[in-house]
Amino acid sequence: QAVSAYKKRPEPCKRLVLYYHVLFDGTNEANATSAIVSNITKLGDFNFGQFVVFDDPMTDDHHLLSPPVARAQGFYFYNMKTTYNAGFAYKLIFNSSDYKGTLNLMGADIIAQEARDISVVGGTGDFFMARGICTLRTDTFQGNAYFRLQMDIKLYECY
Amino acid sequence: QAVSAYKKRPEPCKRLVLYYHVLFDGTNEANATSAIVSNITKLGDFNFGQFVVFDDPMTDDHHLLSPPVARAQGFYFYNMKTTYNAGFAYKLIFNSSDYKGTLNLMGADIIAQEARDISVVGGTGDFFMARGICTLRTDTFQGNAYFRLQMDIKLYECY
Amino acid sequence: QAVSAYKKRPEPCKRLVLYYHVLFDGTNEANATSAIVSNITKLGDFNFGQFVVFDDPMTDDHHLLSPPVARAQGFYFYNMKTTYNAGFAYKLIFNSSDYKGTLNLMGADIIAQEARDISVVGGTGDFFMARGICTLRTDTFQGNAYFRLQMDIKLYECY
């Protein structure tokens, strides 16, 4: 018998909608915020096995050059043989007048889905012991040069 | 004073017993579901430092060719100098009539133990905000070609 | 409006203060407990992209040669372009008369801060389903040969 996914889903105790900007290590190293650290393997045609480490600005609107409200630091890696699909593991690091602290996230970025959920597995500082869900949506994709994700962060456990 | 591990252990709110099949990137790339992405280091004789990325079928019985009920995508890596011992970080991705959603797991696969527990640190969709324990047991080990683990997933926090 | 970080912070249900010793894979491989598994990328001057896998002794005092009370197995990796900053993902593995079980941790080691908090995202055995915070402090840093961190582990959810 299937579980009904959302029957008891509560309201978030906190919500933040941020934008994640990835600039690749290509022709412009001075601006790049991400770098490939492992080679693609021979399994399939979708970058299987490639790890990318990032130190990306997070803004509260669509603009890359808006003042960052946090940084996203961590990695993603491709782990599906038959299509593009990534695993994410990263921290959001806040150090502003609004928030100081971190959120720790991991989960599956199933790129073919319009909205894909990953887990907020912990937090520190202003996000002490937080848990929740972060919904990823592709906001723009400009190939190997630049892509931007919306991260809709909903915390359901707050202290 | 030692804590008694199980004195307050509750009953799971959900339980799933699944089988995880690893086919290596060897002589049969078309069938392989796992690939090595980093070299073994010089520390010890137990693959220290090697990362393996996988996209493995999960079945509800012992048979590799049974219809998959989920996919396990993520990585494991060897991180003990004096014996085989792996760290796991992966997602279980369900997209069936029974379940849609993901479970996110991490923990230590202490291979010398008959049963070893890792943590379910979060979930999405039908597994919204889940937490629990996944007990790994080696079901068969056929060297570098194939191995199979039983994953006994017990969720203790369900929404 | 900023959240007040600590207003509802409870007392820990369990606390452990341990020391983590990293000996590098340098001129003394027999003693080394850590090894580099990926090359530094070209982004910045702070080891961006380098992964280090470790199998480190944990002691309850400052002394490397004290009897270990646990092992820390996992990895850290550098993920900031403009200064040294690491991501951690590891397990603490206890197998003593005091404790049997594991704790699973991940988070940001913001090295410039005197005290930096990471998340305890799960536990097994005597630490069944634990959650909490681990505060890292640098206890000594002797360059590429040896460094030691204090890990002040405070669990706020115990079963």
Short mmCIF file of C-alpha atoms in Angstrom, two decimals:
data_model
loop_
_atom_site.label_atom_id
_atom_site.label_comp_id
_atom_site.label_asym_id
_atom_site.label_seq_id
_atom_site.Cartn_x
_atom_site.Cartn_y
_atom_site.Cartn_z
CA GLN A 1 0.00 0.00 0.00
CA ALA A 2 1.42 3.33 -1.01
CA VAL A 3 2.00 6.05 1.52
CA SER A 4 0.23 9.30 0.75
CA ALA A 5 3.18 11.61 0.54
CA TYR A 6 1.75 14.85 1.71
CA LYS A 7 -1.15 14.03 3.96
CA LYS A 8 0.58 15.17 7.13
CA ARG A 9 2.98 17.65 5.58
CA PRO A 10 3.12 20.65 7.91
CA GLU A 11 3.77 24.30 7.18
CA PRO A 12 7.45 25.30 7.20
CA CYS A 13 8.70 27.01 10.36
CA LYS A 14 11.07 28.96 8.09
CA ARG A 15 11.36 29.47 4.36
CA LEU A 16 14.11 31.00 2.20
CA VAL A 17 14.10 31.25 -1.59
CA LEU A 18 17.62 31.73 -2.96
CA TYR A 19 19.42 31.45 -6.28
CA TYR A 20 22.55 29.41 -6.85
CA HIS A 21 24.93 30.50 -9.61
CA VAL A 22 27.49 28.13 -11.12
CA LEU A 23 30.28 29.60 -13.24
CA PHE A 24 32.53 26.94 -14.72
CA ASP A 25 36.27 26.66 -14.83
CA GLY A 26 36.55 27.41 -18.51
CA THR A 27 38.05 30.32 -20.34
CA ASN A 28 37.67 32.66 -17.39
CA GLU A 29 39.36 31.24 -14.32
CA ALA A 30 39.28 34.54 -12.47
CA ASN A 31 35.47 34.43 -12.40
CA ALA A 32 34.95 30.68 -12.16
CA THR A 33 33.33 29.36 -8.99
CA SER A 34 33.39 25.63 -9.79
CA ALA A 35 36.02 23.14 -10.89
CA ILE A 36 36.03 19.57 -12.10
CA VAL A 37 38.06 17.27 -9.82
CA SER A 38 37.63 13.80 -11.33
CA ASN A 39 37.49 12.42 -14.84
CA ILE A 40 34.38 11.09 -16.52
CA THR A 41 34.32 7.28 -16.53
CA LYS A 42 33.40 5.05 -19.45
CA LEU A 43 29.90 4.21 -18.15
CA GLY A 44 27.32 5.73 -20.45
CA ASP A 45 27.32 9.17 -22.03
CA PHE A 46 26.24 11.39 -19.14
CA ASN A 47 29.41 12.35 -17.29
CA PHE A 48 29.17 9.33 -14.97
CA GLY A 49 31.66 9.65 -12.13
CA GLN A 50 32.60 13.30 -12.63
CA PHE A 51 32.88 15.33 -9.41
CA VAL A 52 32.59 19.14 -9.42
CA VAL A 53 33.58 21.17 -6.34
CA PHE A 54 31.95 24.58 -6.00
CA ASP A 55 32.15 27.81 -4.00
CA ASP A 56 29.13 29.58 -5.43
CA PRO A 57 27.40 32.84 -4.54
CA MET A 58 23.76 32.64 -3.39
CA THR A 59 21.57 35.65 -4.13
CA ASP A 60 17.96 36.45 -3.31
CA ASP A 61 17.12 37.32 -6.90
CA HIS A 62 18.04 36.08 -10.39
CA HIS A 63 21.06 38.33 -10.82
CA LEU A 64 24.54 36.88 -10.59
CA LEU A 65 25.97 40.22 -9.56
CA SER A 66 23.49 40.97 -6.77
CA PRO A 67 25.10 41.04 -3.32
CA PRO A 68 25.44 37.43 -2.13
CA VAL A 69 23.35 36.52 0.91
CA ALA A 70 25.21 33.24 1.44
CA ARG A 71 27.75 30.96 -0.19
CA ALA A 72 27.12 27.38 -1.30
CA GLN A 73 30.24 25.25 -0.80
CA GLY A 74 30.45 21.55 -1.56
CA PHE A 75 30.25 19.22 -4.51
CA TYR A 76 27.98 17.54 -6.98
CA PHE A 77 28.74 14.45 -9.02
CA TYR A 78 27.06 12.64 -11.89
CA ASN A 79 25.76 9.21 -10.90
CA MET A 80 23.33 7.96 -13.51
CA LYS A 81 24.25 5.87 -16.53
CA THR A 82 21.28 6.58 -18.80
CA THR A 83 20.67 10.32 -18.34
CA TYR A 84 22.04 13.37 -16.53
CA ASN A 85 21.45 12.98 -12.81
CA ALA A 86 23.57 14.39 -10.01
CA GLY A 87 24.14 13.86 -6.34
CA PHE A 88 24.59 16.99 -4.23
CA ALA A 89 26.34 17.41 -0.87
CA TYR A 90 26.99 20.97 0.26
CA LYS A 91 26.73 23.63 2.91
CA LEU A 92 25.00 27.01 2.76
CA ILE A 93 27.13 29.44 4.73
CA PHE A 94 25.42 32.59 5.99
CA ASN A 95 27.38 35.48 7.47
CA SER A 96 25.20 38.56 7.15
CA SER A 97 23.21 40.90 9.36
CA ASP A 98 20.19 38.66 8.73
CA TYR A 99 21.68 35.23 9.42
CA LYS A 100 24.83 33.68 10.77
CA GLY A 101 25.25 29.93 10.55
CA THR A 102 25.13 27.03 8.15
CA LEU A 103 22.70 24.58 6.59
CA ASN A 104 23.90 21.13 5.52
CA LEU A 105 22.21 19.48 2.55
CA MET A 106 22.38 16.30 0.53
CA GLY A 107 20.21 14.61 -2.06
CA ALA A 108 19.43 13.70 -5.64
CA ASP A 109 19.20 16.31 -8.36
CA ILE A 110 17.03 14.38 -10.84
CA ILE A 111 17.58 16.89 -13.60
CA ALA A 112 14.75 15.66 -15.83
CA GLN A 113 12.19 16.68 -13.19
CA GLU A 114 10.98 20.29 -13.11
CA ALA A 115 11.16 20.34 -9.30
CA ARG A 116 13.39 17.99 -7.33
CA ASP A 117 13.69 17.78 -3.57
CA ILE A 118 16.84 17.26 -1.54
CA SER A 119 17.21 17.01 2.24
CA VAL A 120 18.34 19.64 4.71
CA VAL A 121 19.97 17.27 7.19
CA GLY A 122 21.24 19.74 9.79
CA GLY A 123 22.05 23.31 10.65
CA THR A 124 24.13 25.45 12.96
CA GLY A 125 24.05 28.98 14.40
CA ASP A 126 20.77 30.68 13.48
CA PHE A 127 19.77 27.37 11.89
CA PHE A 128 20.67 25.29 14.96
CA MET A 129 19.50 21.66 14.49
CA ALA A 130 17.29 22.53 11.51
CA ARG A 131 15.83 19.90 9.19
CA GLY A 132 13.82 20.35 6.03
CA ILE A 133 13.52 20.12 2.28
CA CYS A 134 15.18 22.18 -0.44
CA THR A 135 13.41 22.16 -3.79
CA LEU A 136 15.71 22.71 -6.77
CA ARG A 137 14.44 24.22 -10.03
CA THR A 138 16.61 25.08 -13.04
CA ASP A 139 16.29 28.81 -13.58
CA THR A 140 18.63 29.04 -16.56
CA PHE A 141 21.05 26.69 -18.23
CA GLN A 142 23.72 28.11 -20.54
CA GLY A 143 25.74 25.00 -21.18
CA ASN A 144 29.22 24.70 -19.85
CA ALA A 145 29.53 28.38 -19.06
CA TYR A 146 26.80 29.13 -16.54
CA PHE A 147 23.73 27.70 -14.91
CA ARG A 148 21.46 28.93 -12.16
CA LEU A 149 19.17 26.98 -9.82
CA GLN A 150 16.40 28.26 -7.62
CA MET A 151 16.71 26.75 -4.13
CA ASP A 152 13.42 26.90 -2.25
CA ILE A 153 14.39 26.00 1.31
CA LYS A 154 11.60 24.93 3.66
CA LEU A 155 12.54 24.06 7.23
CA TYR A 156 10.05 21.88 9.13
CA GLU A 157 12.10 21.44 12.29
CA CYS A 158 13.35 24.65 13.96
CA TYR A 159 14.66 25.14 17.47
CA GLN B 1 28.91 4.33 32.04
CA ALA B 2 27.78 2.71 28.85
CA VAL B 3 24.50 3.63 27.27
CA SER B 4 22.19 0.70 26.73
CA ALA B 5 21.77 0.86 23.00
CA TYR B 6 18.33 -0.48 22.52
CA LYS B 7 16.43 0.15 25.72
CA LYS B 8 14.21 2.82 24.20
CA ARG B 9 14.38 1.66 20.59
CA PRO B 10 10.90 1.98 19.14
CA GLU B 11 9.18 -0.02 16.44
CA PRO B 12 9.75 1.26 12.90
CA CYS B 13 6.95 3.34 11.39
CA LYS B 14 7.95 1.84 8.03
CA ARG B 15 10.19 -1.00 6.94
CA LEU B 16 11.55 -2.03 3.53
CA VAL B 17 13.90 -4.92 2.81
CA LEU B 18 15.67 -4.48 -0.52
CA TYR B 19 18.67 -5.93 -2.33
CA TYR B 20 21.47 -3.84 -3.80
CA HIS B 21 23.39 -5.27 -6.76
CA VAL B 22 26.85 -4.00 -7.73
CA LEU B 23 28.22 -4.95 -11.15
CA PHE B 24 31.73 -3.66 -11.69
CA ASP B 25 33.25 -1.82 -14.59
CA GLY B 26 35.28 -4.76 -15.81
CA THR B 27 35.04 -6.81 -18.93
CA ASN B 28 31.40 -5.95 -19.49
CA GLU B 29 30.89 -2.21 -19.61
CA ALA B 30 27.44 -2.51 -21.11
CA ASN B 31 26.17 -4.22 -17.96
CA ALA B 32 28.36 -2.47 -15.39
CA THR B 33 26.58 -0.28 -12.84
CA SER B 34 29.63 1.00 -10.92
CA ALA B 35 32.89 2.68 -11.83
CA ILE B 36 36.08 3.54 -9.99
CA VAL B 37 36.78 7.29 -10.01
CA SER B 38 39.94 7.68 -7.93
CA ASN B 39 43.14 5.71 -7.56
CA ILE B 40 44.10 3.66 -4.54
CA THR B 41 46.63 5.48 -2.34
CA LYS B 42 49.73 4.02 -0.76
CA LEU B 43 48.24 3.70 2.74
CA GLY B 44 47.88 0.06 3.63
CA ASP B 45 46.64 -2.79 1.46
CA PHE B 46 42.88 -2.29 1.53
CA ASN B 47 42.08 0.11 -1.33
CA PHE B 48 42.47 3.18 0.92
CA GLY B 49 41.23 6.29 -0.86
CA GLN B 50 39.44 4.60 -3.75
CA PHE B 51 36.04 6.08 -4.65
CA VAL B 52 33.42 4.06 -6.55
CA VAL B 53 30.36 5.80 -8.05
CA PHE B 54 27.31 3.60 -8.60
CA ASP B 55 23.90 3.57 -10.26
CA ASP B 56 22.65 0.22 -9.03
CA PRO B 57 19.30 -1.53 -9.31
CA MET B 58 17.44 -2.33 -6.09
CA THR B 59 15.18 -5.37 -6.11
CA ASP B 60 12.90 -6.87 -3.50
CA ASP B 61 14.41 -10.33 -3.85
CA HIS B 62 17.86 -11.83 -4.43
CA HIS B 63 17.66 -11.83 -8.21
CA LEU B 64 19.66 -9.30 -10.19
CA LEU B 65 17.23 -9.49 -13.08
CA SER B 66 14.04 -9.00 -11.08
CA PRO B 67 12.24 -5.75 -11.89
CA PRO B 68 13.97 -2.96 -9.97
CA VAL B 69 11.86 -1.26 -7.29
CA ALA B 70 14.32 1.61 -6.87
CA ARG B 71 17.77 2.72 -7.91
CA ALA B 72 20.68 3.38 -5.54
CA GLN B 73 22.83 6.26 -6.80
CA GLY B 74 25.85 7.63 -4.99
CA PHE B 75 29.30 6.51 -3.96
CA TYR B 76 31.29 4.45 -1.54
CA PHE B 77 34.97 4.82 -0.73
CA TYR B 78 37.51 2.80 1.23
CA ASN B 79 38.69 4.59 4.36
CA MET B 80 40.45 2.14 6.66
CA LYS B 81 44.14 1.39 6.62
CA THR B 82 44.18 -2.03 8.32
CA THR B 83 41.18 -3.81 6.76
CA TYR B 84 38.40 -3.32 4.20
CA ASN B 85 36.00 -0.70 5.45
CA ALA B 86 33.91 1.67 3.36
CA GLY B 87 32.02 4.89 3.76
CA PHE B 88 28.69 5.11 1.93
CA ALA B 89 26.77 8.20 0.78
CA TYR B 90 23.86 7.60 -1.58
CA LYS B 91 20.25 8.09 -2.46
CA LEU B 92 17.53 5.53 -2.99
CA ILE B 93 15.30 6.77 -5.79
CA PHE B 94 11.79 5.35 -5.99
CA ASN B 95 9.55 5.95 -8.99
CA SER B 96 6.97 3.17 -9.00
CA SER B 97 3.29 2.71 -8.36
CA ASP B 98 4.16 1.92 -4.74
CA TYR B 99 6.48 4.79 -3.91
CA LYS B 100 7.70 8.02 -5.41
CA GLY B 101 10.47 9.91 -3.67
CA THR B 102 13.96 9.51 -2.30
CA LEU B 103 15.80 8.42 0.82
CA ASN B 104 19.21 9.88 1.63
CA LEU B 105 21.72 7.71 3.49
CA MET B 106 25.24 7.88 4.85
CA GLY B 107 27.34 5.78 7.16
CA ALA B 108 30.07 3.24 7.77
CA ASP B 109 30.07 -0.14 6.07
CA ILE B 110 32.26 -2.05 8.55
CA ILE B 111 32.61 -5.03 6.27
CA ALA B 112 33.95 -7.42 8.94
CA GLN B 113 30.64 -7.20 10.82
CA GLU B 114 27.79 -9.47 9.77
CA ALA B 115 25.28 -6.62 10.16
CA ARG B 116 26.28 -2.97 10.00
CA ASP B 117 24.03 0.04 10.44
CA ILE B 118 24.09 3.26 8.48
CA SER B 119 21.87 6.33 8.90
CA VAL B 120 18.86 7.38 6.86
CA VAL B 121 19.35 11.14 7.26
CA GLY B 122 16.41 12.43 5.24
CA GLY B 123 13.76 11.70 2.68
CA THR B 124 11.49 13.34 0.13
CA GLY B 125 8.14 12.62 -1.57
CA ASP B 126 6.52 9.56 0.00
CA PHE B 127 9.44 9.55 2.44
CA PHE B 128 9.08 13.24 3.35
CA MET B 129 11.42 14.10 6.27
CA ALA B 130 12.07 10.45 7.12
CA ARG B 131 14.86 9.34 9.43
CA GLY B 132 15.99 5.86 10.33
CA ILE B 133 18.53 3.08 10.14
CA CYS B 134 19.53 0.87 7.21
CA THR B 135 21.17 -2.42 8.17
CA LEU B 136 23.56 -3.78 5.54
CA ARG B 137 24.28 -7.49 5.22
CA THR B 138 26.45 -9.09 2.53
CA ASP B 139 24.23 -11.46 0.60
CA THR B 140 26.85 -12.65 -1.89
CA PHE B 141 30.34 -11.56 -2.77
CA GLN B 142 31.83 -12.67 -6.08
CA GLY B 143 35.02 -10.68 -6.09
CA ASN B 144 35.51 -7.87 -8.54
CA ALA B 145 32.63 -8.96 -10.75
CA TYR B 146 29.54 -8.77 -8.56
CA PHE B 147 28.37 -8.37 -5.01
CA ARG B 148 24.95 -8.04 -3.44
CA LEU B 149 23.92 -6.45 -0.14
CA GLN B 150 20.68 -6.77 1.72
CA MET B 151 19.46 -3.35 2.86
CA ASP B 152 16.99 -3.61 5.72
CA ILE B 153 15.55 -0.09 5.98
CA LYS B 154 13.76 0.82 9.19
CA LEU B 155 12.28 4.30 9.47
CA TYR B 156 11.63 5.58 13.00
CA GLU B 157 10.51 9.09 12.08
CA CYS B 158 7.72 9.33 9.50
CA TYR B 159 5.49 12.30 8.69
CA GLN C 1 14.48 39.85 10.91
CA ALA C 2 17.28 37.75 12.28
CA VAL C 3 16.56 34.61 14.22
CA SER C 4 18.05 34.55 17.69
CA ALA C 5 20.26 31.53 17.37
CA TYR C 6 20.32 30.19 20.86
CA LYS C 7 17.13 31.31 22.51
CA LYS C 8 15.64 27.83 22.62
CA ARG C 9 18.88 25.87 22.61
CA PRO C 10 18.47 23.01 25.05
CA GLU C 11 21.03 21.22 27.17
CA PRO C 12 22.72 18.27 25.46
CA CYS C 13 21.38 14.82 26.33
CA LYS C 14 24.95 13.57 25.85
CA ARG C 15 28.34 15.22 25.48
CA LEU C 16 31.74 13.87 24.44
CA VAL C 17 34.94 15.89 24.06
CA LEU C 18 37.47 14.07 21.87
CA TYR C 19 40.65 14.88 19.97
CA TYR C 20 41.20 14.12 16.30
CA HIS C 21 44.76 13.56 15.09
CA VAL C 22 45.73 13.88 11.42
CA LEU C 23 49.08 12.50 10.32
CA PHE C 24 49.77 13.12 6.66
CA ASP C 25 51.00 10.83 3.96
CA GLY C 26 54.44 12.37 3.75
CA THR C 27 57.82 11.00 4.63
CA ASN C 28 56.41 8.43 7.02
CA GLU C 29 53.81 6.26 5.34
CA ALA C 30 53.83 3.67 8.10
CA ASN C 31 52.46 6.22 10.55
CA ALA C 32 50.32 8.27 8.18
CA THR C 33 46.56 8.20 8.75
CA SER C 34 45.48 10.43 5.87
CA ALA C 35 46.06 10.52 2.13
CA ILE C 36 45.36 12.95 -0.69
CA VAL C 37 43.11 11.42 -3.36
CA SER C 38 42.53 14.27 -5.85
CA ASN C 39 44.67 17.01 -7.28
CA ILE C 40 44.35 20.68 -6.44
CA THR C 41 42.52 22.59 -9.19
CA LYS C 42 43.52 25.93 -10.65
CA LEU C 43 40.89 27.93 -8.74
CA GLY C 44 42.60 30.21 -6.25
CA ASP C 45 45.52 29.42 -3.97
CA PHE C 46 43.87 27.44 -1.20
CA ASN C 47 43.90 23.79 -2.32
CA PHE C 48 40.50 24.13 -4.03
CA GLY C 49 39.18 20.72 -5.02
CA GLN C 50 41.64 18.58 -3.06
CA PHE C 51 40.09 15.59 -1.27
CA VAL C 52 41.81 13.94 1.72
CA VAL C 53 40.61 10.55 3.00
CA PHE C 54 41.41 9.77 6.63
CA ASP C 55 41.38 6.93 9.17
CA ASP C 56 42.35 8.88 12.27
CA PRO C 57 42.59 7.92 15.93
CA MET C 58 40.33 9.79 18.37
CA THR C 59 41.61 10.18 21.92
CA ASP C 60 40.10 11.75 25.02
CA ASP C 61 43.15 13.90 25.71
CA HIS C 62 45.71 15.85 23.65
CA HIS C 63 48.14 12.98 23.23
CA LEU C 64 48.46 11.25 19.88
CA LEU C 65 49.69 8.08 21.53
CA SER C 66 46.93 7.79 24.14
CA PRO C 67 44.71 4.75 23.64
CA PRO C 68 42.15 5.62 20.96
CA VAL C 69 38.53 5.75 22.12
CA ALA C 70 37.18 5.81 18.55
CA ARG C 71 38.29 6.16 14.95
CA ALA C 72 37.28 8.95 12.60
CA GLN C 73 36.92 7.65 9.03
CA GLY C 74 35.83 9.76 6.08
CA PHE C 75 37.07 12.68 4.06
CA TYR C 76 37.51 16.41 3.96
CA PHE C 77 37.95 18.56 0.90
CA TYR C 78 38.85 22.19 0.28
CA ASN C 79 35.99 24.16 -1.23
CA MET C 80 36.69 27.88 -0.93
CA LYS C 81 38.46 29.98 -3.52
CA THR C 82 39.63 32.89 -1.37
CA THR C 83 40.82 31.21 1.84
CA TYR C 84 41.26 27.78 3.43
CA ASN C 85 37.86 26.27 4.10
CA ALA C 86 36.96 22.59 4.15
CA GLY C 87 33.91 20.41 3.94
CA PHE C 88 33.86 17.39 6.24
CA ALA C 89 31.92 14.12 5.89
CA TYR C 90 32.91 11.31 8.23
CA LYS C 91 31.95 8.68 10.75
CA LEU C 92 33.08 8.26 14.34
CA ILE C 93 33.37 4.54 15.00
CA PHE C 94 33.25 3.41 18.64
CA ASN C 95 34.09 -0.13 19.67
CA SER C 96 35.07 0.00 23.33
CA SER C 97 33.70 -1.05 26.68
CA ASP C 98 32.12 2.41 26.96
CA TYR C 99 30.44 2.70 23.58
CA LYS C 100 29.68 0.59 20.54
CA GLY C 101 28.22 2.28 17.49
CA THR C 102 28.76 5.12 15.09
CA LEU C 103 28.05 8.81 14.69
CA ASN C 104 27.68 10.31 11.20
CA LEU C 105 28.74 13.92 10.67
CA MET C 106 28.91 16.52 7.92
CA GLY C 107 29.48 20.24 7.74
CA ALA C 108 31.70 23.21 7.06
CA ASP C 109 35.08 23.62 8.72
CA ILE C 110 35.43 27.41 8.38
CA ILE C 111 39.06 27.37 9.43
CA ALA C 112 39.32 31.11 10.10
CA GLN C 113 36.81 30.83 12.94
CA GLU C 114 38.04 29.81 16.38
CA ALA C 115 35.03 27.51 16.87
CA ARG C 116 33.07 26.07 13.97
CA ASP C 117 30.00 23.88 14.17
CA ILE C 118 29.18 20.89 12.01
CA SER C 119 26.12 18.63 12.15
CA VAL C 120 25.75 15.19 13.69
CA VAL C 121 23.15 13.88 11.24
CA GLY C 122 22.65 10.37 12.58
CA GLY C 123 23.93 7.59 14.78
CA THR C 124 23.76 3.86 15.31
CA GLY C 125 24.24 1.37 18.17
CA ASP C 126 24.68 3.24 21.46
CA PHE C 127 24.06 6.42 19.46
CA PHE C 128 20.89 5.11 17.80
CA MET C 129 19.17 7.93 15.85
CA ALA C 130 21.25 10.66 17.52
CA ARG C 131 21.37 14.22 16.22
CA GLY C 132 23.47 17.14 17.41
CA ILE C 133 26.31 19.55 16.88
CA CYS C 134 30.06 18.96 16.87
CA THR C 135 32.18 22.04 17.55
CA LEU C 136 35.64 21.92 15.96
CA ARG C 137 38.57 23.85 17.43
CA THR C 138 42.15 23.69 16.16
CA ASP C 139 44.27 22.38 19.02
CA THR C 140 47.60 22.40 17.18
CA PHE C 141 48.66 22.88 13.59
CA GLN C 142 52.11 21.71 12.52
CA GLY C 143 51.82 22.25 8.79
CA ASN C 144 51.79 19.31 6.44
CA ALA C 145 53.00 16.86 9.06
CA TYR C 146 50.37 16.89 11.80
CA PHE C 147 47.34 18.72 13.06
CA ARG C 148 44.91 18.09 15.88
CA LEU C 149 41.32 19.24 16.32
CA GLN C 150 39.20 19.21 19.42
CA MET C 151 35.74 17.79 18.66
CA ASP C 152 33.17 18.85 21.25
CA ILE C 153 30.19 16.64 20.46
CA LYS C 154 26.83 17.69 21.89
CA LEU C 155 23.84 15.49 21.16
CA TYR C 156 20.42 17.14 21.50
CA GLU C 157 18.32 14.21 20.30
CA CYS C 158 18.91 10.88 22.06
CA TYR C 159 16.73 7.80 22.07
#
